[in-house]
Amino acid sequence: MAAGKHEQEIEVRGHLIDSMILTRIFDHVMDLKGDFQVLEFTVGKKKKDPSYARLLVRGKDEEHLERIIEAVYREGAQPVSVQEAMLVPASSDCVMPDDFYSTTNNPTQVFYAGQWIQVQNMMMDKCIVVDTRSKTAECKMIRDLKKGDMIVVGERGVKITPQERPREGVDIFQFMSSSSSSERPTQHIARKVADDIYNTKKQGGKIIVVSGPVLVHSGASEALARLIRMGYIDGLLAGNAIAVHDVENALLGTSLGMHVRDGTLAVRGHRNHMQAINEVFKAGGLRAMVEKKILKSGVMYECIKNDVPFVLAGSIRDDGPIPDVVTDVVEAQRRYKKVLKGARMVLMFSTMLHSIAVGNMLPSSVKVVAVDISQPVVTKLVDRGTAQAVGIVTDVGAFLPIVADHLEKMARHRQ
Amino acid sequence: MAAGKHEQEIEVRGHLIDSMILTRIFDHVMDLKGDFQVLEFTVGKKKKDPSYARLLVRGKDEEHLERIIEAVYREGAQPVSVQEAMLVPASSDCVMPDDFYSTTNNPTQVFYAGQWIQVQNMMMDKCIVVDTRSKTAECKMIRDLKKGDMIVVGERGVKITPQERPREGVDIFQFMSSSSSSERPTQHIARKVADDIYNTKKQGGKIIVVSGPVLVHSGASEALARLIRMGYIDGLLAGNAIAVHDVENALLGTSLGMHVRDGTLAVRGHRNHMQAINEVFKAGGLRAMVEKKILKSGVMYECIKNDVPFVLAGSIRDDGPIPDVVTDVVEAQRRYKKVLKGARMVLMFSTMLHSIAVGNMLPSSVKVVAVDISQPVVTKLVDRGTAQAVGIVTDVGAFLPIVADHLEKMARHRQ
Amino acid sequence: MAAGKHEQEIEVRGHLIDSMILTRIFDHVMDLKGDFQVLEFTVGKKKKDPSYARLLVRGKDEEHLERIIEAVYREGAQPVSVQEAMLVPASSDCVMPDDFYSTTNNPTQVFYAGQWIQVQNMMMDKCIVVDTRSKTAECKMIRDLKKGDMIVVGERGVKITPQERPREGVDIFQFMSSSSSSERPTQHIARKVADDIYNTKKQGGKIIVVSGPVLVHSGASEALARLIRMGYIDGLLAGNAIAVHDVENALLGTSLGMHVRDGTLAVRGHRNHMQAINEVFKAGGLRAMVEKKILKSGVMYECIKNDVPFVLAGSIRDDGPIPDVVTDVVEAQRRYKKVLKGARMVLMFSTMLHSIAVGNMLPSSVKVVAVDISQPVVTKLVDRGTAQAVGIVTDVGAFLPIVADHLEKMARHRQ
Amino acid sequence: MAAGKHEQEIEVRGHLIDSMILTRIFDHVMDLKGDFQVLEFTVGKKKKDPSYARLLVRGKDEEHLERIIEAVYREGAQPVSVQEAMLVPASSDCVMPDDFYSTTNNPTQVFYAGQWIQVQNMMMDKCIVVDTRSKTAECKMIRDLKKGDMIVVGERGVKITPQERPREGVDIFQFMSSSSSSERPTQHIARKVADDIYNTKKQGGKIIVVSGPVLVHSGASEALARLIRMGYIDGLLAGNAIAVHDVENALLGTSLGMHVRDGTLAVRGHRNHMQAINEVFKAGGLRAMVEKKILKSGVMYECIKNDVPFVLAGSIRDDGPIPDVVTDVVEAQRRYKKVLKGARMVLMFSTMLHSIAVGNMLPSSVKVVAVDISQPVVTKLVDRGTAQAVGIVTDVGAFLPIVADHLEKMARHRQ
């Protein structure tokens, strides 16, 4: 009889089997040593039909049941009778209530004042602030919280729509099925990525590039400059190093003193890096360098010429950093998010730091392609970042030129 | 006859053969397609005697000779007749003169007003500012330059003392001969590192730790806490993540939701990370948490209790970041340098970002031990950081406890 | 009506949701652009109940249907009405019929002469030979096929039991959930592996070690020697290198000329490797060395003293190889398989070559623990070898001594 | 006075400083705690002049002196008065005398019967057998030794010519200065390697390829097929896997069931690998497949069609292996060496096993280019193999097609 009290009816809809939602719900209950009974289960008769399940979940005591319920809610399950989300005001700036609801990066709704409200600006590991007057809700970083902000606590009244596995498409995401591998036909994959860029753009999608400095050393920055010139890139998120190397390359033909053209070392080349930084300070910044016609090529030049917004986030290892770098990291995060707003696709090249940062800011619906020569880096990006990411283990110096060439070829053919 | 004009006599002293100084000088001349003649060469007769060489270096034209001369000066060579260093004032804040002298991380002297002045605060890739009144000189970051600062230009009047290879010692640095390897007896190396820590400390040397968050996941943070408690560590340089994980571990027993004790996943553990951050904000910072007895164990607790200074540098991927983090990276660099001042030994654990940052701030005389499970990371640290670094490719979670155990054993034996 | 002809009713039983069997069946049908209808689906009411599904699968034509059917059979599905397996005799030695059934490493049954026969000696990527008189079946390597062997062709009459996910256990396999990670508490995992070894042995399970030569360099061979002495190891599968290094260590205290005790280099140590090989030839083999009391310690010594069978498989990079090495790789494979027969657990240390070889020889029910410092190696082992493998990214030189110490401690406590 | 007895005069000639020979000699004496005095030192006055040094080396006792002398002989030093090499007959087949001289991979001479004899067939870690009648000497593997073979013992009468560092060239070896890096302009390096292949071939040099199976997965085997067709390759050394994948690709368009054209998975593709093996057995071997026009494209096809010798060495992880594989590894080593005889350049693609095997068989004068996506693999190849190797960390699937394209372009331009 006591047991009877610690149980709850939940329901869930969608591609329960195909997208493994039911598997994960069963997993959670069993991992937590709970119990369940399937009360109703209708599987989609045909392959596109959604399924429906109604389960009775049982815990050892109320707290145990709570835990199980919290876990299965995260997979998209809901109590059969909807409950209002609980709100608690922030007691001071930058402080969440103890039992704050911690977000995932999946589309999320909050049941408030008798209706489901879509949460704006979805990111993972944040809290949800509800504007009780306008009946809107948004994800907020802890540093942006104001005293009195109404914050969702507990797990009730929050509904998640887990990302369903893509099925009937033909893009790189179906193709790679979210795994990363160095044992794939590189040239074909490069063309496939080019196709995805082309199609995303054609449908009006916004494409953002995140890149590390290896792009310049490996000779691939010229290819990125071409992508920007062709109009495929809508924003660049990076750090101080890529900008400095790019300027060094544009002014002196070297990257950290190595001629990018042929890999030989320049005489007194160790100075080139610092000289490039000095030139930026002398001009007063990258934009000024372009206006004064000092900077006439490269990735940063193309961004400025083509009005592609860029944000350079500072880091502890920066040389300089140049005046264009946002040295306060919290401010840099805000600017990154602004550029990412509405992005459909993010390309990440050879940078773990900036890629993981961006991964944390993205809703699960944004397509992510991460390219790096190190398999552990790609794996970590995919693990941490977002499950939807596709990792490509290759040499960006050989890979990106193939992508750019293919896009140029397509442009010619389709003219 | 024209050729006769483009030549210069240079001299160099020290362990020219043993430390490969002469080899590198010959290399530079030949790489630059210059020519040379050995005018005088006295090799140390016995193994500890310094050698002396006087060479005539020849270039195709004056500019060519200049280039060669610049290159060989970097190896410690000097013109036979000493020349004064040339100084040019900074035209505005944060701007160096065009031909600024770019530093190495080796001990450096400037010949000014008839005397050799030791450059303070040596770091690589900076410029040298001479205080003409006090006759002192120091390395300065570009962001710290003031208009009117007198900056060394060209290569004349600057003398470098290249790091000689250690020979007659018994520490890990002789032992490993600067290479990194995963094919070494791990347990012995751990004890060797413990011996070096012990001996450095005994001689009054300052030891700084640079660490990434893997330390907490891998269960090694308890060992670092012991090292701090035993008094071996004089400073901690890190980022937001290690502090957050450490607090999460102290408060909730988990790191990113995984129980550090046994590696199992905590229920609703995804929240723990954000909850730890929230607790720090609620208390107002780490120190306040310790004072209020909320934080009672871990690496950050031991730092605060034992008055070990720490600097947490912000990065674009920070969650939070907590109030203790220095979010402006230029300010964080200044604080890192302050803690590093006078360090004899730096231990780097599983963080490429902070390790390379610190490597750039260190003179070549500071001993560096870098521990990471990834060989490319260790290689890059050694390549970039400083030639004197020793890289150990191992699992810090298994390695650091052996170091701490050995130090404890030594403490007991020597009581 | 035409469509009506290209369809088939199939059924499947087991933990369809929990072990994702149904997900994979749906996947296959959709990947192949087929169609399906769920005719009947009873989900296990409680968590341990098996589920049952009956589906109507449809293809565009007969060949298309065949392809789909083949794919779903691999997941354990069966036609509603059982059919006899088709057998075709081998036309000559070492040649399979064109449409041979290619095995998985899952338990497999063949429906022959009106009954289900269990296939013996399961391995992946082999064919199944049925002895029509004795009504037995076994997996055979292509090189072992004899003319006239009756070989299963097509996919009919073959039933697979996919490995179900372990659930209610407490060993390392539930704990790690088949993933590999370098971000786990190393010391705890080492103790967990020790517990598994202890429990496997206690239940009478056979434990085999596969190891590369890094074990000796990293100082871990002493720990393996202890495991053997304690009676935990029932077989060693390796190559020439580990034996040679182990002998070099036992005779001269070095591994490739490096003192294993302290990592320093021995004088004239480059000879030690070849000298060890020469000593083995001189004695006539490892066993003779033990009998003549030349070899008195180490891994090979303990194997011989404790009657633990070992097989050293030759490879193209062998120095020597010593007389004990099986230089013919096909013969070495046969001997490996003999030692592996009936194994419950396989421990793989730092060798991709031998580990993948062994992975291919194991049925999916054998537990595999793979330890390596390189994450890509561990990932590849897990991907190729067998889904049931657990990968541990750590330094075997630090890891294995913890395992051995823990087993010794357990032995003392339980006396 | 006692000390006086334990000393010896040695001399050495060559680019002592430039090629660091003297540095290494000093190193050895000091590492062994010996003492030395420089009696005479004439440094080459101009950059191409050889230097000469005469040293008095001192040990604590005769054995200590012996050790030092042995070490410095390995660097090319010689006693001032030449001594005959000592020979001892092998006491039985496959057994060397105890004090056998263990070879390096440098050009080596033996002073026998009053003359310096060049040792043929130089490889490292072997012994030297002198034919006392014909006054010839050669390197021999231990398994090839016959009872009575006259084998050099001790270090006397053996002279090594250490590899001097390349200086005035323009090929990839000067360019890369023996280091490996992933931070180089990939496309340029690919063209540079193409130039070296072109020039080596033009000068009549023999080029051998060593390759792993990744070549096929990554889509690069088509590029290797082109290189063979153009006549650039004189031999292929590999294992079973590349041949099987190549046949699978030629017959079915897949590699391990993945379409090489576009990376998608083939239906029932898991069988393709075994089917390819079966087809080779059915035909009786690769050559028979070509003759019967079953195999009509790919790497193996081009080898056979263009009379390029190939050796497939067996390994423990082989599936099959196909009839063409040399399953005995000692026999495979002999055949590898035969193909390598007289090679000028060896290209190694994505295989640690075969690359290290080949590295051990090569004299130090053969140029080696090793391409792999994993930096540790490249580093290990360079460390173990041969100091002259250049490592390129890149994706062979993107790299090799650039090399092949560039060679084709050169062919067109130079027609």
PDB file of C-alpha atoms in Angstrom, chain A residues 272-349:
ATOM      1  CA  ASN A 272      57.440  38.683 -37.425  1.00  0.00           C
ATOM      2  CA  HIS A 273      54.789  37.613 -34.978  1.00  0.00           C
ATOM      3  CA  MET A 274      55.475  40.550 -32.650  1.00  0.00           C
ATOM      4  CA  GLN A 275      55.908  42.876 -35.593  1.00  0.00           C
ATOM      5  CA  ALA A 276      52.439  41.985 -36.869  1.00  0.00           C
ATOM      6  CA  ILE A 277      50.994  42.752 -33.440  1.00  0.00           C
ATOM      7  CA  ASN A 278      52.873  46.044 -33.361  1.00  0.00           C
ATOM      8  CA  GLU A 279      51.500  47.017 -36.772  1.00  0.00           C
ATOM      9  CA  VAL A 280      47.946  46.475 -35.577  1.00  0.00           C
ATOM     10  CA  PHE A 281      48.569  48.636 -32.507  1.00  0.00           C
ATOM     11  CA  LYS A 282      50.204  51.277 -34.686  1.00  0.00           C
ATOM     12  CA  ALA A 283      47.212  51.479 -36.993  1.00  0.00           C
ATOM     13  CA  GLY A 284      44.800  51.324 -34.055  1.00  0.00           C
ATOM     14  CA  GLY A 285      43.097  48.077 -35.002  1.00  0.00           C
ATOM     15  CA  LEU A 286      42.221  45.756 -37.862  1.00  0.00           C
ATOM     16  CA  ARG A 287      39.524  47.922 -39.394  1.00  0.00           C
ATOM     17  CA  ALA A 288      41.871  50.911 -39.417  1.00  0.00           C
ATOM     18  CA  MET A 289      44.520  48.745 -41.112  1.00  0.00           C
ATOM     19  CA  VAL A 290      42.067  47.898 -43.877  1.00  0.00           C
ATOM     20  CA  GLU A 291      40.967  51.521 -44.267  1.00  0.00           C
ATOM     21  CA  LYS A 292      44.568  52.699 -44.425  1.00  0.00           C
ATOM     22  CA  LYS A 293      45.217  49.964 -47.014  1.00  0.00           C
ATOM     23  CA  ILE A 294      47.904  48.388 -44.856  1.00  0.00           C
ATOM     24  CA  LEU A 295      45.991  45.107 -44.620  1.00  0.00           C
ATOM     25  CA  LYS A 296      45.014  44.001 -48.111  1.00  0.00           C
ATOM     26  CA  SER A 297      44.359  40.263 -47.949  1.00  0.00           C
ATOM     27  CA  GLY A 298      43.584  37.363 -45.686  1.00  0.00           C
ATOM     28  CA  VAL A 299      40.748  36.157 -43.508  1.00  0.00           C
ATOM     29  CA  MET A 300      40.396  39.283 -41.374  1.00  0.00           C
ATOM     30  CA  TYR A 301      40.570  41.513 -44.456  1.00  0.00           C
ATOM     31  CA  GLU A 302      37.787  39.569 -46.157  1.00  0.00           C
ATOM     32  CA  CYS A 303      35.621  39.703 -43.034  1.00  0.00           C
ATOM     33  CA  ILE A 304      35.966  43.479 -42.875  1.00  0.00           C
ATOM     34  CA  LYS A 305      35.540  44.035 -46.609  1.00  0.00           C
ATOM     35  CA  ASN A 306      32.483  41.784 -46.793  1.00  0.00           C
ATOM     36  CA  ASP A 307      30.878  43.029 -43.572  1.00  0.00           C
ATOM     37  CA  VAL A 308      31.123  39.630 -41.937  1.00  0.00           C
ATOM     38  CA  PRO A 309      30.972  40.138 -38.183  1.00  0.00           C
ATOM     39  CA  PHE A 310      33.821  38.648 -36.182  1.00  0.00           C
ATOM     40  CA  VAL A 311      34.567  38.351 -32.495  1.00  0.00           C
ATOM     41  CA  LEU A 312      38.075  37.690 -31.208  1.00  0.00           C
ATOM     42  CA  ALA A 313      37.912  36.375 -27.648  1.00  0.00           C
ATOM     43  CA  GLY A 314      40.936  36.919 -25.445  1.00  0.00           C
ATOM     44  CA  SER A 315      42.790  34.107 -23.659  1.00  0.00           C
ATOM     45  CA  ILE A 316      45.565  33.870 -21.098  1.00  0.00           C
ATOM     46  CA  ARG A 317      48.082  32.814 -23.732  1.00  0.00           C
ATOM     47  CA  ASP A 318      47.555  35.770 -26.064  1.00  0.00           C
ATOM     48  CA  ASP A 319      50.523  37.696 -27.359  1.00  0.00           C
ATOM     49  CA  GLY A 320      49.475  41.307 -27.358  1.00  0.00           C
ATOM     50  CA  PRO A 321      46.541  40.881 -27.579  1.00  0.00           C
ATOM     51  CA  ILE A 322      45.710  43.217 -30.461  1.00  0.00           C
ATOM     52  CA  PRO A 323      43.215  46.034 -29.802  1.00  0.00           C
ATOM     53  CA  ASP A 324      40.382  44.170 -31.587  1.00  0.00           C
ATOM     54  CA  VAL A 325      40.401  41.374 -29.050  1.00  0.00           C
ATOM     55  CA  VAL A 326      37.640  41.379 -26.446  1.00  0.00           C
ATOM     56  CA  THR A 327      39.843  40.837 -23.408  1.00  0.00           C
ATOM     57  CA  ASP A 328      36.996  40.328 -20.948  1.00  0.00           C
ATOM     58  CA  VAL A 329      35.803  36.773 -21.427  1.00  0.00           C
ATOM     59  CA  VAL A 330      32.282  37.351 -20.107  1.00  0.00           C
ATOM     60  CA  GLU A 331      31.802  40.167 -22.580  1.00  0.00           C
ATOM     61  CA  ALA A 332      33.323  37.979 -25.301  1.00  0.00           C
ATOM     62  CA  GLN A 333      30.762  35.268 -24.502  1.00  0.00           C
ATOM     63  CA  ARG A 334      27.943  37.787 -24.928  1.00  0.00           C
ATOM     64  CA  ARG A 335      29.288  38.833 -28.311  1.00  0.00           C
ATOM     65  CA  TYR A 336      29.796  35.249 -29.449  1.00  0.00           C
ATOM     66  CA  LYS A 337      26.160  34.529 -28.630  1.00  0.00           C
ATOM     67  CA  LYS A 338      24.996  37.546 -30.583  1.00  0.00           C
ATOM     68  CA  VAL A 339      26.809  36.375 -33.698  1.00  0.00           C
ATOM     69  CA  LEU A 340      25.518  32.809 -33.212  1.00  0.00           C
ATOM     70  CA  LYS A 341      21.890  33.913 -32.962  1.00  0.00           C
ATOM     71  CA  GLY A 342      19.865  32.165 -35.621  1.00  0.00           C
ATOM     72  CA  ALA A 343      22.792  30.172 -37.014  1.00  0.00           C
ATOM     73  CA  ARG A 344      21.888  27.040 -39.004  1.00  0.00           C
ATOM     74  CA  MET A 345      25.377  25.587 -39.341  1.00  0.00           C
ATOM     75  CA  VAL A 346      28.668  26.012 -37.515  1.00  0.00           C
ATOM     76  CA  LEU A 347      32.020  24.955 -38.974  1.00  0.00           C
ATOM     77  CA  MET A 348      34.765  24.389 -36.395  1.00  0.00           C
ATOM     78  CA  PHE A 349      38.378  24.231 -37.516  1.00  0.00           C
TER      79      PHE A 349
END
